[in-house]
Amino acid sequence: MIKLNAFFKSFGPKKVLRGLNLETESGEIVTLVGNNGSGKTTLLRILTTLDVPDSYNIAEIDGFDLSTNREEVRSRIGYLSHNPPYYPELTGVENLKFWLDLNSIENSEEKARNLLAQVGLISFSDDLSGNYSRGMIQRLGFSMAISHSPTTLLLDEPFTGLDSEGTEIIKELLLKQKEDGCSIVIVSHDELSYSDRTIKLERGEIA
Amino acid sequence: MNPLIVLIRKELKVEFRSLQGIVSSALLSFMILMTFKFSMSLDSSFEGTGVLWSVILLTGLGLITHISTRESERGTFELLKLSSITRYQLFLGRMAGSLLLLWILSTIITILYVILFENQFGNNLPLAYLVVLVGCVGIAAVGTLAASTATPLHGGWMITSLFSIPILLFTVIEASLRATDSLITNDSDFQLAFMLLILYNLAFVTGGAWLSELSE
């Protein structure tokens, strides 16, 4: 669950987020739409703790403050950036296993293969990820985002580069996460039919 | 599994499958050593290990900057920051990964140095090699900290060197140089210089971990 109140962020003189208020419930899918530069990605990056807000009254994930409980926040979020990071020298399963091991998750190899099967990459799991297509990287990135059972999923244009099969797989997995009580925020240029709410950002404010 | 081991294993796998950092740094080291060899060929009185430490410092920092820039450009540094490990664990894990690669590089440099400039250390060669390995700890600590801060910036590779070299020159490099030079001249400075080197290393490793945690 995300709770933001009077949330501000600037880059130099440019005010990117202006007194934003946002609340999401568990098991809710919220789509953030808006033009380029409206502050969508900045908001997501701050929620992941990769960036810091300038000021706020409340900024919490599951009751943990974004500034003072960063480790707790990080352990609760799954994040898929616009260009999912990965190590091209490692295979798909090695990338995922590395991430799981880093987060101290047991049976990492078995869990990694299971996740790759869910996103339809099991037959490519032992191939070097440097040879993956854009859509396959997106699937790998998504499996990393959900691998540690986060309570909040933050997805920046998750359907980029995906074919229709990939889009359907990710959609099914998103609905499963929703059923499990995960709070999901999706940044997208299009409205999504299965989204519970669509919020439009305009110059850092909710329109 | 301990996050430090996870980070070290990842670093070794990534490097040994690409060989981008080690091979290019080793080749650069060879070329710098050859340059010194030719430029000093007329000076028969040449003695001391300044050449050895210059090459380790310059190419070692180049290797660390390469590792950090690769991580930064791919966005995987942000991935690491998103994991639930503490910042000091992240620093120590990245530093340890760089240190292992630096040890490989400095072993190659030491072998080349002994071949090109003859074995000035005599029977003290194993001790000289130990000083090289210990000296690399400080270089890895300062280099990793500087590279983590600088590589996301434009011209980060240059900033890393500009920041690291002055700090290392008057601490780790000076102590290492004194230690290895004393092995050539067989004077009593070795123990003091080696002790000083260990103290500098401790200060930089703990300082780096503390600053990483503070950056949170």
Short mmCIF file of C-alpha atoms in Angstrom, two decimals:
data_model
loop_
_atom_site.label_atom_id
_atom_site.label_comp_id
_atom_site.label_asym_id
_atom_site.label_seq_id
_atom_site.Cartn_x
_atom_site.Cartn_y
_atom_site.Cartn_z
CA MET A 1 0.00 0.00 0.00
CA ILE A 2 1.27 3.40 -0.98
CA LYS A 3 0.40 6.58 0.87
CA LEU A 4 1.64 9.94 -0.37
CA ASN A 5 0.57 13.37 0.83
CA ALA A 6 1.86 16.79 -0.27
CA PHE A 7 4.72 15.18 -2.17
CA PHE A 8 7.22 17.51 -3.92
CA LYS A 9 10.21 16.93 -6.16
CA SER A 10 12.27 19.34 -8.26
CA PHE A 11 15.29 18.99 -10.50
CA GLY A 12 16.98 22.39 -10.19
CA PRO A 13 14.41 25.05 -11.08
CA LYS A 14 12.11 22.48 -12.74
CA LYS A 15 9.29 21.37 -10.45
CA VAL A 16 8.53 17.77 -11.42
CA LEU A 17 6.06 16.74 -8.71
CA ARG A 18 3.89 19.44 -7.11
CA GLY A 19 2.13 18.49 -3.91
CA LEU A 20 1.07 15.07 -5.11
CA ASN A 21 -1.48 13.06 -3.09
CA LEU A 22 -1.87 9.36 -3.84
CA GLU A 23 -3.14 6.30 -1.99
CA THR A 24 -3.33 2.73 -3.22
CA GLU A 25 -4.94 -0.24 -1.51
CA SER A 26 -3.63 -3.79 -1.42
CA GLY A 27 -4.90 -5.82 -4.37
CA GLU A 28 -5.45 -2.68 -6.43
CA ILE A 29 -4.07 -1.93 -9.89
CA VAL A 30 -3.52 1.77 -10.55
CA THR A 31 -2.46 3.01 -13.97
CA LEU A 32 -0.53 6.26 -14.19
CA VAL A 33 -0.92 7.99 -17.53
CA GLY A 34 0.41 11.31 -18.73
CA ASN A 35 2.52 13.03 -21.33
CA ASN A 36 6.29 12.83 -21.47
CA GLY A 37 7.79 14.83 -18.61
CA SER A 38 4.65 14.74 -16.49
CA GLY A 39 6.55 13.12 -13.59
CA LYS A 40 5.44 9.46 -13.89
CA THR A 41 8.88 7.88 -13.95
CA THR A 42 10.22 10.30 -11.31
CA LEU A 43 7.40 9.28 -8.99
CA LEU A 44 8.20 5.60 -9.48
CA ARG A 45 11.93 6.15 -8.93
CA ILE A 46 11.26 7.98 -5.68
CA LEU A 47 8.94 5.19 -4.52
CA THR A 48 11.77 2.70 -5.15
CA THR A 49 14.14 4.90 -3.04
CA LEU A 50 16.44 5.42 -6.06
CA ASP A 51 15.64 9.15 -5.90
CA VAL A 52 14.78 11.30 -2.90
CA PRO A 53 11.78 13.62 -2.58
CA ASP A 54 12.31 17.28 -1.65
CA SER A 55 9.52 17.39 0.90
CA TYR A 56 6.32 15.62 1.92
CA ASN A 57 3.83 15.24 4.75
CA ILE A 58 3.43 11.49 4.31
CA ALA A 59 5.38 9.15 2.02
CA GLU A 60 4.96 5.52 3.04
CA ILE A 61 4.86 2.03 1.64
CA ASP A 62 3.12 -0.44 3.96
CA GLY A 63 3.52 2.14 6.73
CA PHE A 64 7.29 2.43 6.25
CA ASP A 65 8.63 5.90 5.55
CA LEU A 66 10.48 6.29 2.24
CA SER A 67 13.33 8.28 3.78
CA THR A 68 13.83 6.70 7.19
CA ASN A 69 13.03 3.02 6.48
CA ARG A 70 14.63 2.55 3.09
CA GLU A 71 15.72 -1.06 3.58
CA GLU A 72 12.21 -2.07 4.71
CA VAL A 73 10.72 -0.25 1.72
CA ARG A 74 13.14 -1.90 -0.73
CA SER A 75 12.35 -5.37 0.58
CA ARG A 76 8.64 -4.70 -0.10
CA ILE A 77 8.80 -3.34 -3.63
CA GLY A 78 9.26 -4.95 -7.00
CA TYR A 79 10.40 -2.56 -9.71
CA LEU A 80 10.52 -2.91 -13.47
CA SER A 81 12.21 0.05 -15.10
CA HIS A 82 11.68 1.19 -18.69
CA ASN A 83 14.96 -0.52 -19.68
CA PRO A 84 15.29 -3.52 -17.36
CA PRO A 85 18.90 -3.93 -16.18
CA TYR A 86 20.58 -7.32 -16.62
CA TYR A 87 24.02 -8.87 -17.06
CA PRO A 88 24.43 -9.97 -20.71
CA GLU A 89 27.33 -12.28 -19.76
CA LEU A 90 25.01 -14.31 -17.50
CA THR A 91 22.28 -16.68 -18.63
CA GLY A 92 18.65 -15.93 -17.89
CA VAL A 93 18.60 -18.29 -14.93
CA GLU A 94 21.93 -16.93 -13.60
CA ASN A 95 20.60 -13.36 -13.72
CA LEU A 96 17.54 -14.33 -11.77
CA LYS A 97 19.44 -16.58 -9.35
CA PHE A 98 21.89 -13.73 -8.65
CA TRP A 99 19.01 -11.42 -7.76
CA LEU A 100 17.36 -14.03 -5.53
CA ASP A 101 20.66 -14.86 -3.77
CA LEU A 102 21.32 -11.17 -3.20
CA ASN A 103 17.95 -10.91 -1.49
CA SER A 104 18.71 -14.02 0.60
CA ILE A 105 15.90 -16.11 -0.92
CA GLU A 106 16.28 -19.87 -0.38
CA ASN A 107 16.27 -22.47 -3.19
CA SER A 108 17.17 -19.74 -5.63
CA GLU A 109 17.96 -21.97 -8.63
CA GLU A 110 14.66 -23.87 -8.41
CA LYS A 111 12.71 -20.67 -7.84
CA ALA A 112 14.51 -18.95 -10.75
CA ARG A 113 13.60 -21.75 -13.18
CA ASN A 114 10.03 -21.73 -11.91
CA LEU A 115 9.75 -17.97 -12.51
CA LEU A 116 11.26 -18.26 -15.99
CA ALA A 117 8.69 -20.94 -16.77
CA GLN A 118 5.92 -18.58 -15.65
CA VAL A 119 7.07 -15.84 -18.05
CA GLY A 120 7.57 -18.32 -20.90
CA LEU A 121 11.37 -18.25 -20.96
CA ILE A 122 12.17 -21.73 -19.61
CA SER A 123 13.49 -23.01 -22.95
CA PHE A 124 15.88 -20.03 -23.06
CA SER A 125 16.86 -20.14 -19.39
CA ASP A 126 20.41 -21.43 -20.03
CA ASP A 127 21.05 -19.08 -22.98
CA LEU A 128 23.15 -15.97 -22.40
CA SER A 129 20.78 -13.06 -21.76
CA GLY A 130 22.97 -10.95 -24.07
CA ASN A 131 21.33 -12.90 -26.91
CA TYR A 132 17.78 -12.20 -25.69
CA SER A 133 15.41 -10.02 -27.71
CA ARG A 134 13.88 -6.82 -26.23
CA GLY A 135 10.68 -8.65 -25.35
CA MET A 136 12.58 -11.49 -23.65
CA ILE A 137 14.54 -8.96 -21.57
CA GLN A 138 11.22 -7.40 -20.57
CA ARG A 139 9.93 -10.82 -19.43
CA LEU A 140 13.19 -11.46 -17.53
CA GLY A 141 12.90 -8.03 -15.88
CA PHE A 142 9.31 -8.73 -14.88
CA SER A 143 10.24 -12.10 -13.35
CA MET A 144 12.95 -10.31 -11.33
CA ALA A 145 10.43 -7.71 -10.15
CA ILE A 146 8.02 -10.31 -8.78
CA SER A 147 10.67 -12.83 -7.63
CA HIS A 148 10.87 -11.77 -3.98
CA SER A 149 7.07 -11.66 -3.49
CA PRO A 150 6.79 -7.87 -3.15
CA THR A 151 3.73 -6.23 -1.59
CA THR A 152 4.01 -3.29 -4.02
CA LEU A 153 4.80 -3.59 -7.71
CA LEU A 154 6.02 -0.52 -9.60
CA LEU A 155 6.12 -1.06 -13.35
CA ASP A 156 7.38 1.52 -15.85
CA GLU A 157 5.83 0.72 -19.23
CA PRO A 158 5.94 -3.05 -18.66
CA PHE A 159 4.58 -3.99 -22.09
CA THR A 160 7.36 -2.32 -24.11
CA GLY A 161 8.72 -4.68 -26.77
CA LEU A 162 6.37 -7.53 -25.86
CA ASP A 163 4.53 -9.57 -28.48
CA SER A 164 0.86 -10.47 -27.96
CA GLU A 165 1.76 -13.72 -26.18
CA GLY A 166 4.16 -11.89 -23.86
CA THR A 167 1.58 -9.17 -23.16
CA GLU A 168 -1.00 -11.82 -22.25
CA ILE A 169 1.46 -13.67 -19.96
CA ILE A 170 2.41 -10.49 -18.08
CA LYS A 171 -1.27 -9.50 -17.80
CA GLU A 172 -2.15 -12.91 -16.29
CA LEU A 173 0.74 -12.66 -13.84
CA LEU A 174 -0.32 -9.12 -12.88
CA LEU A 175 -3.85 -10.32 -12.13
CA LYS A 176 -2.39 -13.16 -10.02
CA GLN A 177 -0.29 -10.64 -8.07
CA LYS A 178 -3.44 -8.56 -7.56
CA GLU A 179 -5.29 -11.63 -6.23
CA ASP A 180 -2.40 -12.19 -3.81
CA GLY A 181 -2.97 -8.70 -2.41
CA CYS A 182 -0.15 -6.89 -4.18
CA SER A 183 -0.60 -3.18 -4.74
CA ILE A 184 0.37 -2.42 -8.36
CA VAL A 185 1.23 0.89 -10.02
CA ILE A 186 1.71 0.78 -13.80
CA VAL A 187 3.09 3.67 -15.80
CA SER A 188 1.61 3.47 -19.27
CA HIS A 189 0.73 5.63 -22.25
CA ASP A 190 -2.52 3.71 -22.71
CA GLU A 191 -5.36 3.02 -20.30
CA LEU A 192 -5.54 -0.64 -19.26
CA SER A 193 -8.93 -2.40 -19.18
CA TYR A 194 -8.12 -4.46 -16.07
CA SER A 195 -6.88 -1.47 -14.09
CA ASP A 196 -9.00 -0.51 -11.06
CA ARG A 197 -8.13 3.17 -11.38
CA THR A 198 -6.46 5.40 -13.92
CA ILE A 199 -4.73 8.53 -12.72
CA LYS A 200 -3.60 11.21 -15.12
CA LEU A 201 -0.51 13.21 -14.23
CA GLU A 202 -0.13 16.67 -15.72
CA ARG A 203 3.01 18.66 -14.95
CA GLY A 204 3.51 16.89 -11.64
CA GLU A 205 -0.09 17.13 -10.46
CA ILE A 206 -3.04 14.79 -10.63
CA ALA A 207 -5.33 16.12 -13.34
CA MET B 1 24.28 -17.22 0.78
CA ASN B 2 26.32 -14.29 2.04
CA PRO B 3 25.67 -11.22 -0.19
CA LEU B 4 29.43 -10.54 -0.36
CA ILE B 5 30.04 -13.98 -1.89
CA VAL B 6 27.09 -13.48 -4.26
CA LEU B 7 28.55 -10.17 -5.48
CA ILE B 8 32.09 -11.59 -5.83
CA ARG B 9 30.88 -14.62 -7.81
CA LYS B 10 28.85 -12.39 -10.11
CA GLU B 11 31.81 -10.06 -10.73
CA LEU B 12 34.15 -12.96 -11.57
CA LYS B 13 31.60 -14.61 -13.89
CA VAL B 14 30.89 -11.36 -15.74
CA GLU B 15 34.60 -10.58 -16.15
CA PHE B 16 35.79 -14.05 -17.15
CA ARG B 17 33.05 -14.41 -19.75
CA SER B 18 33.86 -11.05 -21.35
CA LEU B 19 37.58 -10.61 -20.45
CA GLN B 20 37.13 -6.93 -21.28
CA GLY B 21 38.74 -5.50 -18.16
CA ILE B 22 41.58 -7.89 -17.35
CA VAL B 23 42.91 -8.35 -20.90
CA SER B 24 42.88 -4.65 -21.81
CA SER B 25 44.39 -3.62 -18.43
CA ALA B 26 47.11 -6.28 -18.73
CA LEU B 27 47.96 -5.15 -22.28
CA LEU B 28 48.08 -1.51 -21.16
CA SER B 29 50.33 -2.51 -18.25
CA PHE B 30 52.67 -4.31 -20.65
CA MET B 31 52.84 -1.26 -22.93
CA ILE B 32 53.56 1.14 -20.03
CA LEU B 33 56.25 -1.20 -18.69
CA MET B 34 57.81 -1.44 -22.15
CA THR B 35 57.77 2.38 -22.43
CA PHE B 36 59.61 2.66 -19.11
CA LYS B 37 62.00 -0.10 -20.18
CA PHE B 38 62.99 1.74 -23.37
CA SER B 39 63.12 5.20 -21.80
CA MET B 40 65.32 4.00 -18.94
CA SER B 41 67.63 1.78 -20.96
CA LEU B 42 70.42 4.36 -20.85
CA ASP B 43 70.20 4.84 -17.09
CA SER B 44 72.18 1.96 -15.67
CA SER B 45 71.82 3.24 -12.10
CA PHE B 46 68.04 2.71 -12.09
CA GLU B 47 66.92 1.11 -8.86
CA GLY B 48 63.63 1.12 -6.97
CA THR B 49 60.05 0.09 -7.55
CA GLY B 50 58.43 3.37 -8.62
CA VAL B 51 57.73 1.93 -12.07
CA LEU B 52 55.98 -1.12 -10.60
CA TRP B 53 53.68 0.97 -8.40
CA SER B 54 52.97 3.55 -11.11
CA VAL B 55 51.72 0.79 -13.40
CA ILE B 56 49.67 -0.94 -10.67
CA LEU B 57 48.07 2.38 -9.65
CA LEU B 58 47.21 3.61 -13.13
CA THR B 59 46.01 0.38 -14.71
CA GLY B 60 44.42 -0.83 -11.46
CA LEU B 61 42.31 2.31 -11.24
CA GLY B 62 41.50 1.88 -14.93
CA LEU B 63 40.24 -1.63 -14.25
CA ILE B 64 38.10 -0.55 -11.29
CA THR B 65 36.66 2.36 -13.28
CA HIS B 66 35.89 0.00 -16.15
CA ILE B 67 34.01 -2.37 -13.81
CA SER B 68 32.04 0.48 -12.28
CA THR B 69 31.29 2.20 -15.60
CA ARG B 70 30.02 -1.10 -17.05
CA GLU B 71 27.71 -1.49 -14.05
CA SER B 72 26.50 2.09 -14.33
CA GLU B 73 25.90 2.10 -18.10
CA ARG B 74 23.85 -1.08 -17.96
CA GLY B 75 21.73 0.21 -15.11
CA THR B 76 22.72 -2.79 -13.00
CA PHE B 77 24.19 -0.49 -10.34
CA GLU B 78 20.63 0.70 -9.69
CA LEU B 79 19.53 -2.93 -9.61
CA LEU B 80 22.09 -3.59 -6.87
CA LYS B 81 20.88 -0.52 -4.97
CA LEU B 82 17.33 -1.91 -5.08
CA SER B 83 18.30 -5.13 -3.32
CA SER B 84 17.58 -5.43 0.38
CA ILE B 85 21.26 -5.57 1.41
CA THR B 86 22.81 -2.71 3.36
CA ARG B 87 24.95 -0.10 1.65
CA TYR B 88 28.13 -1.17 3.45
CA GLN B 89 27.58 -4.78 2.31
CA LEU B 90 27.15 -3.49 -1.22
CA PHE B 91 30.38 -1.49 -0.97
CA LEU B 92 32.34 -4.40 0.53
CA GLY B 93 30.96 -6.86 -2.04
CA ARG B 94 31.81 -4.61 -4.97
CA MET B 95 35.21 -3.81 -3.49
CA ALA B 96 36.00 -7.50 -2.93
CA GLY B 97 35.01 -8.34 -6.52
CA SER B 98 37.27 -5.57 -7.84
CA LEU B 99 40.06 -6.63 -5.47
CA LEU B 100 40.12 -10.20 -6.78
CA LEU B 101 40.42 -8.92 -10.35
CA LEU B 102 43.05 -6.40 -9.23
CA TRP B 103 45.05 -9.22 -7.63
CA ILE B 104 45.04 -11.09 -10.93
CA LEU B 105 46.13 -7.95 -12.78
CA SER B 106 48.86 -7.07 -10.26
CA THR B 107 50.19 -10.65 -10.42
CA ILE B 108 50.55 -10.27 -14.19
CA ILE B 109 52.21 -6.85 -13.72
CA THR B 110 54.65 -8.21 -11.11
CA ILE B 111 55.65 -11.10 -13.39
CA LEU B 112 56.16 -8.72 -16.33
CA TYR B 113 58.11 -6.33 -14.10
CA VAL B 114 60.47 -9.08 -12.90
CA ILE B 115 60.99 -10.29 -16.49
CA LEU B 116 61.59 -6.82 -17.98
CA PHE B 117 63.54 -5.19 -15.13
CA GLU B 118 65.20 -8.32 -13.70
CA ASN B 119 64.51 -9.60 -10.20
CA GLN B 120 65.79 -6.78 -8.00
CA PHE B 121 64.23 -8.39 -4.91
CA GLY B 122 66.38 -11.53 -4.94
CA ASN B 123 65.16 -13.94 -2.27
CA ASN B 124 62.68 -11.32 -1.04
CA LEU B 125 60.49 -11.71 -4.14
CA PRO B 126 57.68 -13.55 -2.25
CA LEU B 127 57.63 -10.72 0.33
CA ALA B 128 57.53 -8.11 -2.44
CA TYR B 129 54.59 -9.97 -3.99
CA LEU B 130 52.84 -9.97 -0.60
CA VAL B 131 53.25 -6.17 -0.41
CA VAL B 132 51.75 -5.88 -3.91
CA LEU B 133 48.71 -7.94 -2.86
CA VAL B 134 48.23 -5.95 0.36
CA GLY B 135 48.71 -2.63 -1.47
CA CYS B 136 45.91 -3.59 -3.86
CA VAL B 137 43.41 -3.61 -0.94
CA GLY B 138 43.74 0.16 -0.46
CA ILE B 139 43.59 0.82 -4.21
CA ALA B 140 40.42 -1.30 -4.48
CA ALA B 141 38.78 0.46 -1.51
CA VAL B 142 39.46 4.04 -2.64
CA GLY B 143 38.87 3.19 -6.32
CA THR B 144 35.52 1.50 -5.65
CA LEU B 145 34.28 4.34 -3.47
CA ALA B 146 35.38 7.01 -5.97
CA ALA B 147 34.05 5.09 -8.97
CA SER B 148 30.67 4.46 -7.31
CA THR B 149 30.27 8.19 -6.81
CA ALA B 150 31.78 9.40 -10.07
CA THR B 151 30.80 6.93 -12.80
CA PRO B 152 27.14 7.98 -13.01
CA LEU B 153 28.44 11.48 -13.92
CA HIS B 154 29.72 12.60 -17.32
CA GLY B 155 33.47 11.99 -17.52
CA GLY B 156 33.23 9.82 -14.42
CA TRP B 157 36.25 7.73 -15.38
CA MET B 158 38.42 10.85 -15.28
CA ILE B 159 36.94 12.07 -12.00
CA THR B 160 37.65 8.67 -10.43
CA SER B 161 41.36 8.98 -11.23
CA LEU B 162 41.54 12.66 -10.26
CA PHE B 163 39.97 11.86 -6.90
CA SER B 164 41.77 8.59 -6.17
CA ILE B 165 45.36 9.25 -7.25
CA PRO B 166 46.12 12.10 -4.80
CA ILE B 167 44.59 10.15 -1.91
CA LEU B 168 46.42 6.93 -2.75
CA LEU B 169 49.74 8.50 -3.72
CA PHE B 170 50.61 9.89 -0.30
CA THR B 171 49.23 6.94 1.65
CA VAL B 172 48.99 3.42 0.18
CA ILE B 173 51.44 3.96 -2.69
CA GLU B 174 54.05 5.72 -0.56
CA ALA B 175 53.93 2.99 2.12
CA SER B 176 53.99 0.22 -0.52
CA LEU B 177 56.87 1.86 -2.32
CA ARG B 178 58.89 2.17 0.89
CA ALA B 179 58.17 -1.46 1.74
CA THR B 180 59.21 -2.85 -1.65
CA ASP B 181 62.24 -0.52 -1.91
CA SER B 182 63.42 -1.63 1.53
CA LEU B 183 63.29 -5.22 0.28
CA ILE B 184 65.77 -4.27 -2.44
CA THR B 185 68.14 -2.35 -0.15
CA ASN B 186 67.60 -4.78 2.75
CA ASP B 187 67.22 -1.96 5.29
CA SER B 188 65.07 -2.04 8.41
CA ASP B 189 62.24 0.16 7.07
CA PHE B 190 60.20 -2.80 5.83
CA GLN B 191 58.26 -3.61 9.00
CA LEU B 192 57.29 0.00 9.66
CA ALA B 193 56.24 0.61 6.04
CA PHE B 194 54.25 -2.63 5.90
CA MET B 195 52.50 -1.82 9.19
CA LEU B 196 51.65 1.63 7.87
CA LEU B 197 50.26 0.08 4.68
CA ILE B 198 47.97 -2.20 6.68
CA LEU B 199 46.76 0.78 8.76
CA TYR B 200 45.99 2.79 5.60
CA ASN B 201 44.10 -0.18 4.17
CA LEU B 202 42.05 -0.56 7.34
CA ALA B 203 41.24 3.15 7.34
CA PHE B 204 40.13 3.13 3.69
CA VAL B 205 38.06 -0.05 3.90
CA THR B 206 36.24 0.98 7.07
CA GLY B 207 35.97 4.59 5.85
CA GLY B 208 34.54 3.42 2.54
CA ALA B 209 31.97 1.20 4.27
CA TRP B 210 31.02 4.02 6.63
CA LEU B 211 30.67 6.60 3.86
CA SER B 212 28.57 4.16 1.81
CA GLU B 213 26.23 3.69 4.74
CA LEU B 214 26.17 7.44 5.29
CA SER B 215 25.18 8.04 1.65
CA GLU B 216 21.91 6.24 2.42
#
